Amino acid sequence: MSTPILEKMMSLDLQSYFFRDKQMWSLENDAVSGMNLLLGDHTNTHFSPARSLFLYQLKSLDALSYFSPMQVKDGIATLLGFFYEHQNPSSPEQQLLIPKKFGSLIPKSWIEQIFLYEHKTIQRAESKRNKLVLIVSALDEKQVSLPGLDRLILKLTSYNTFSEVNVIVMPQKSLFAQDKIMAFQIQLVLKIQKAWPHAQIKLLNDFNSSTLADHCFIDLNEYSFYYGHSALTDFFLQRGALDFSALQNTKQDSLLKIPLSFYHELHLSKPDDNNEFNIENCFSTMRKSSIMNQEIKNHRPQKIDCSNLIVAPSINDLAWRLSQDTKSIF
Amino acid sequence: MIKLVMNQSSHKIALLSQSTSQEWVSCQTIYRNLVKSYKSAFKESELCQLYLSPNYSNFEAHNVVSELVSKNIETIAFIDYAPHPEKFIKILNEANLSKKPDLIFHIYGDFVLQVGSWLKIENDLKNFNVKFICASHRHAKLLESFIQNTQVEVVPFPVDENEFYFSSRLREETRQKMSLTKDEVICFYSGRLSLQKNILPLIRAFSFFQKHVSPNSKLLLAGPIDDLGVPYLAKKSPPGIMNFDIQNAIQSLFPETEDCPISYLGNISAKDLNATYNASDLFISLSGHNDEDFGMAPAEALMTGCYSVLTDWGGYSSFKRYVPELVSLVPLQIGISVSPTQHDIIKQLTIAPTEQSLRKREELALAMQNSISISNVEKMLLSQLQKKSEKFLGFSELFRQLQRNLTLRPDAPFKSTTGYSQLYKEVYHVYSNT
């Protein structure tokens, strides 16, 4: 299984070339722009041998056939929105790489065409990681809860006495509910400051030319509700920082390891098709209800904010319920 | 901010620079070292330093000009990479001065991109005696093609001899720390790992060299990895692609990762760089970057007496003039990219003397020091100050053509259907030996 997908990823130069032209595969409407603004720098372009995207941006399944495999960066909400809308793939060409933590959320009809991915930092024995970067971009408690942050702080303080703690606050670009988001982020920063009084606020650019082989980092994204992978995570992995949230994933069952930098690799594995949880049961309940089905199909948000995403409220609520079961370091 | 230094006997000098550090590490180092050179060249009473904010206002410029006037400054040296002096020069020209100060501009590689700002002050500059100082001979040639009859002088960017020097003890200690045997040949590249620095051709050529010529050799890489692509050709790269391409090249050339002779050291400190240059037998940089007006990394390596294989491009070629025995130059071509052929790289690597005696290396390091160290640049600056500056007569037609091109095609000013445009070749042919 692994060789064909690797060949596909490494040899499709022409597709990669055309993929740079976003118009070929990306929807351009107010809802997509609104989601991009809401997620901010997490949606920035970054290189992946499997072209990376958010599924809510995808124009059609045909585009997926052409650019397959694609590395999906969505969180639970828009991932479920995609699977609800596209009950089955329309072609065997349509292959997706999905964050490993969402392995249990894949409908059976898609499972053959999906690989799970996670990023692994290549740990070197001499690396002493006594510096910490915390990324604060949380929109609300669907991204990180206050008790969750308390638990994380406990884990981090017992993991290491960090000589340097840096906090990067990503400002909200969306016009809606900026004040609420800012207030929430201030709460998070205050908690961090209390735990590490020497913590400093930094800009992402401060780390641009640095080697971060002595750094740990963590993006406060407890529930992976809005996004599952991000350009910011990639930024730190590229420079050698260790993703603290990936520390607990010790099981080595990867089919394929693709080196992405001197410091990190992309690990691919197949989803478990004997998974007890069946997302299709949830979907079929929703489909049976004509009210819910209509609501989901006719959902055309006028504006996007945390409580009004590109996916319908029913999908949103299902995603929130399931996201609390997603394994996390928090 | 700007700093001014003055000489009581002839004239007083002010050094003008930015109030905050530059983003580029090499520019920070150059600025720091230039200040040291000026400070050693002039007495404290002769020299003053003044600063401008990155986005200074006319008001701020006016205040700085007032300060210069109150101090009877006769020469202003612009020593920093940014901010551009456009607003400052306009205010200075407007000031009612009985005698206008002479102007010295230390020119950095981005001069070409600042064409618009320079042309805006063309008429103001005509009221001054102006001297442009470039850090290398080919960059001076480039400048000469842009201006009419005005002096372009060459003074290298200084390298701190207290930071970069040869030490046989340091070489031995560092090689021991790296667990290197005596017969292992260490090739080293430091600087940005970027597309225009031709890192991928370097890795491919090294692979051939290691497999067929020198099996005991290792390649060390140090510096930040960037995805700047080729802005002149609007070739943008998504973040992460350079890292991936380097990895991919290494893995395909050396599939046995356990024994891979290429290592990445990260972005290391000046102290570690000096130790690594000392431990190395060969420094290699194959850059074809349009901004290669000098080359701080090769300059630092050469200060340790490390034999260097460099592209015959821009500022690099000046190092061969300083100490011919220490440098070999690889020719390069301007085509789809600006890069040397694999054959030419391997040829130079093969003939490079990798087994120099330590005594000889020390001699060569000292010879390079005599050209580019802070104390030598100090002397060169003094002699520049003694030479009279000439009236600025204006910019050339080529410079205006450049501006039209940048205005019409700001995103890809030098792009043609086959790679670099004719204008690029016309402008940058002075950077190569062709």
Coordinates of C-alpha atoms in Angstrom, one line a residue, chain A residues 28-260:
Chain A
E28 CA -13.8 31.5 -3.4
N29 CA -16.8 32.8 -1.5
D30 CA -17.5 34.8 1.6
A31 CA -17.9 31.7 3.8
V32 CA -14.5 30.3 2.8
S33 CA -12.9 33.7 3.3
G34 CA -14.6 34.0 6.6
M35 CA -13.3 30.6 7.8
N36 CA -9.8 31.5 6.6
L37 CA -10.0 34.8 8.5
L38 CA -11.3 33.0 11.6
L39 CA -8.5 30.5 11.6
G40 CA -5.9 33.2 10.7
D41 CA -2.3 32.1 10.2
H42 CA -3.2 28.5 10.8
T43 CA -4.4 28.5 7.2
N44 CA -1.2 29.9 5.7
T45 CA 0.3 27.9 2.9
H46 CA 3.1 25.6 3.8
F47 CA 4.9 22.9 1.8
S48 CA 3.8 19.3 1.9
P49 CA 4.6 16.5 -0.6
A50 CA 0.9 15.7 -0.4
R51 CA -0.6 19.1 -1.1
S52 CA -2.1 20.4 2.1
L53 CA -5.5 22.1 2.4
F54 CA -8.6 22.6 4.4
L55 CA -11.5 20.5 3.0
Y56 CA -13.9 23.4 3.3
Q57 CA -11.8 25.2 0.7
L58 CA -12.2 22.4 -1.9
K59 CA -14.1 23.2 -5.0
S60 CA -15.3 19.7 -5.9
L61 CA -14.4 16.1 -5.5
D62 CA -13.1 16.2 -9.1
A63 CA -10.3 18.6 -7.9
L64 CA -9.5 16.0 -5.2
S65 CA -9.1 13.4 -7.9
Y66 CA -6.6 15.5 -9.8
F67 CA -4.5 16.6 -6.8
S68 CA -4.7 13.4 -4.8
P69 CA -3.3 12.6 -2.3
M70 CA -4.1 15.7 -0.3
Q71 CA -3.1 16.4 3.3
V72 CA -6.1 17.5 5.2
K73 CA -5.6 20.1 7.9
D74 CA -9.2 20.4 9.0
G75 CA -10.4 20.2 12.6
I76 CA -13.3 17.9 13.5
A77 CA -16.0 20.3 12.6
T78 CA -15.2 20.8 8.9
L79 CA -13.9 17.2 8.5
L80 CA -17.3 15.9 9.5
G81 CA -19.0 18.5 7.3
F82 CA -17.0 17.0 4.4
F83 CA -17.8 13.4 5.1
Y84 CA -21.5 14.2 5.7
E85 CA -21.7 16.0 2.3
H86 CA -19.6 13.4 0.5
Q87 CA -21.0 10.1 1.7
N88 CA -18.8 8.2 -0.7
P89 CA -15.8 9.0 -2.8
S90 CA -16.7 9.3 -6.5
S91 CA -13.5 7.9 -7.7
P92 CA -10.7 5.6 -6.4
E93 CA -8.3 8.4 -7.2
Q94 CA -9.5 10.5 -4.3
Q95 CA -7.0 9.8 -1.6
L96 CA -6.8 11.8 1.6
L97 CA -4.3 12.0 4.4
I98 CA -6.1 12.7 7.7
P99 CA -4.6 13.6 11.1
K100 CA -4.1 10.4 13.0
K101 CA -6.1 11.6 16.0
F102 CA -9.2 11.6 13.8
G103 CA -8.7 7.9 12.8
S104 CA -12.0 6.9 14.4
L105 CA -14.1 9.4 12.6
I106 CA -13.7 8.0 9.1
P107 CA -16.7 6.6 7.4
K108 CA -16.3 3.0 6.2
S109 CA -17.0 4.1 2.6
W110 CA -13.8 6.2 2.7
I111 CA -11.5 4.1 4.7
E112 CA -9.7 2.4 1.8
Q113 CA -8.8 5.8 0.4
I114 CA -7.4 7.3 3.5
F115 CA -4.1 7.3 5.2
L116 CA -3.5 8.7 8.7
Y117 CA -0.6 11.1 9.3
E118 CA 1.3 12.5 12.1
H119 CA 4.5 14.5 12.3
K120 CA 7.4 13.2 14.4
T121 CA 10.4 15.1 15.5
I122 CA 13.6 13.3 15.0
Q123 CA 14.9 13.2 18.6
R124 CA 18.6 13.5 19.0
A125 CA 20.2 12.3 22.2
E126 CA 22.1 15.6 22.7
S127 CA 19.0 17.8 22.5
K128 CA 18.3 19.4 25.8
R129 CA 14.9 21.0 25.5
N130 CA 14.8 23.6 28.2
K131 CA 13.0 26.3 26.2
L132 CA 9.3 26.4 25.6
V133 CA 7.0 28.2 23.1
L134 CA 3.3 28.3 23.7
I135 CA 1.1 29.4 20.8
V136 CA -2.0 31.2 21.9
S137 CA -4.5 31.5 19.1
A138 CA -7.5 30.1 20.8
L139 CA -10.9 31.4 19.7
D140 CA -12.9 30.0 22.6
E141 CA -13.2 27.0 24.9
K142 CA -13.9 24.8 21.9
Q143 CA -10.2 25.2 21.1
V144 CA -8.8 25.0 24.6
S145 CA -10.6 24.9 28.0
L146 CA -9.3 26.8 31.0
P147 CA -9.1 23.5 33.1
G148 CA -7.4 21.9 30.1
L149 CA -4.7 24.6 30.2
D150 CA -4.3 24.1 34.0
R151 CA -3.7 20.4 33.4
L152 CA -1.3 21.2 30.6
I153 CA 0.7 23.6 32.7
L154 CA 1.0 20.9 35.4
K155 CA 2.3 18.4 32.8
L156 CA 4.8 20.9 31.3
T157 CA 6.1 21.9 34.7
S158 CA 6.7 18.3 35.7
Y159 CA 8.3 17.5 32.3
N160 CA 11.0 20.2 32.6
T161 CA 12.0 23.4 34.3
F162 CA 12.1 25.6 31.3
S163 CA 14.7 28.3 31.5
E164 CA 12.9 30.3 28.8
V165 CA 9.2 30.4 28.2
N166 CA 7.9 32.3 25.2
V167 CA 4.3 33.0 24.3
I168 CA 3.1 33.8 20.8
V169 CA -0.3 35.4 20.7
M170 CA -1.8 35.2 17.2
P171 CA -4.2 38.1 16.7
Q172 CA -7.7 37.4 15.4
K173 CA -8.2 38.6 11.9
S174 CA -11.9 38.1 11.6
L175 CA -14.0 41.2 12.3
F176 CA -16.6 39.4 14.3
A177 CA -16.4 38.9 18.1
Q178 CA -12.8 40.1 18.2
D179 CA -13.3 41.5 21.7
K180 CA -14.6 38.2 23.1
I181 CA -11.7 36.3 21.5
M182 CA -9.2 38.8 22.8
A183 CA -10.6 38.6 26.3
F184 CA -10.3 34.8 26.2
Q185 CA -6.7 34.9 25.0
I186 CA -5.8 37.4 27.8
Q187 CA -7.2 34.9 30.3
L188 CA -5.0 32.2 28.8
V189 CA -1.9 34.4 28.8
L190 CA -2.5 35.4 32.5
K191 CA -2.6 31.7 33.5
I192 CA 0.6 31.1 31.6
Q193 CA 2.2 34.2 33.2
K194 CA 1.2 32.9 36.6
A195 CA 2.8 29.6 36.0
W196 CA 6.0 31.1 34.5
P197 CA 6.5 34.7 35.7
H198 CA 9.5 34.9 33.4
A199 CA 7.4 34.1 30.3
Q200 CA 7.9 36.6 27.5
I201 CA 5.6 37.6 24.7
K202 CA 7.3 37.1 21.3
L203 CA 6.4 37.4 17.7
L204 CA 6.5 34.5 15.3
N205 CA 9.1 36.4 13.3
D206 CA 11.5 36.3 16.3
F207 CA 12.0 32.6 15.6
N208 CA 12.3 32.9 11.8
S209 CA 16.1 32.4 11.5
S210 CA 16.6 30.3 14.6
T211 CA 17.4 26.7 15.1
L212 CA 15.0 25.5 17.8
A213 CA 16.5 22.1 18.6
D214 CA 16.5 23.1 22.3
H215 CA 12.8 24.1 22.2
C216 CA 9.5 22.4 23.0
F217 CA 6.4 24.0 21.6
I218 CA 2.7 23.5 22.0
D219 CA -0.2 25.0 20.2
L220 CA -3.1 25.4 22.6
N221 CA -5.5 23.3 20.5
E222 CA -6.9 20.9 23.0
Y223 CA -9.9 19.6 21.0
S224 CA -8.7 20.1 17.5
F225 CA -12.1 21.4 16.8
Y226 CA -11.3 24.1 14.3
Y227 CA -8.1 22.7 12.8
G228 CA -6.1 19.5 13.1
H229 CA -2.8 20.6 11.6
S230 CA -1.5 24.1 11.0
A231 CA 1.1 26.1 9.2
L232 CA 2.3 27.3 12.6
T233 CA 3.0 23.8 13.8
D234 CA 4.9 23.2 10.6
F235 CA 6.9 26.4 11.2
F236 CA 8.2 25.1 14.5
L237 CA 8.7 21.5 13.4
Q238 CA 10.8 22.7 10.4
R239 CA 13.2 24.5 12.9
G240 CA 13.7 21.5 15.1
A241 CA 11.3 22.2 18.0
L242 CA 9.5 19.3 19.6
D243 CA 5.7 19.3 19.5
F244 CA 4.8 18.6 23.2
S245 CA 1.3 17.5 22.2
A246 CA 2.8 14.7 20.1
L247 CA 4.9 13.3 22.9
Q248 CA 2.4 10.8 24.1
N249 CA 2.1 9.2 20.7
T250 CA 4.8 6.6 21.1
K251 CA 3.2 3.7 19.1
Q252 CA 5.4 3.2 16.1
D253 CA 3.1 1.5 13.6
S254 CA 3.8 3.7 10.6
L255 CA 3.7 2.2 7.1
L256 CA 5.8 5.0 5.7
K257 CA 8.1 7.7 7.0
I258 CA 8.8 10.7 4.7
P259 CA 11.6 13.0 5.8
L260 CA 10.4 16.6 5.6

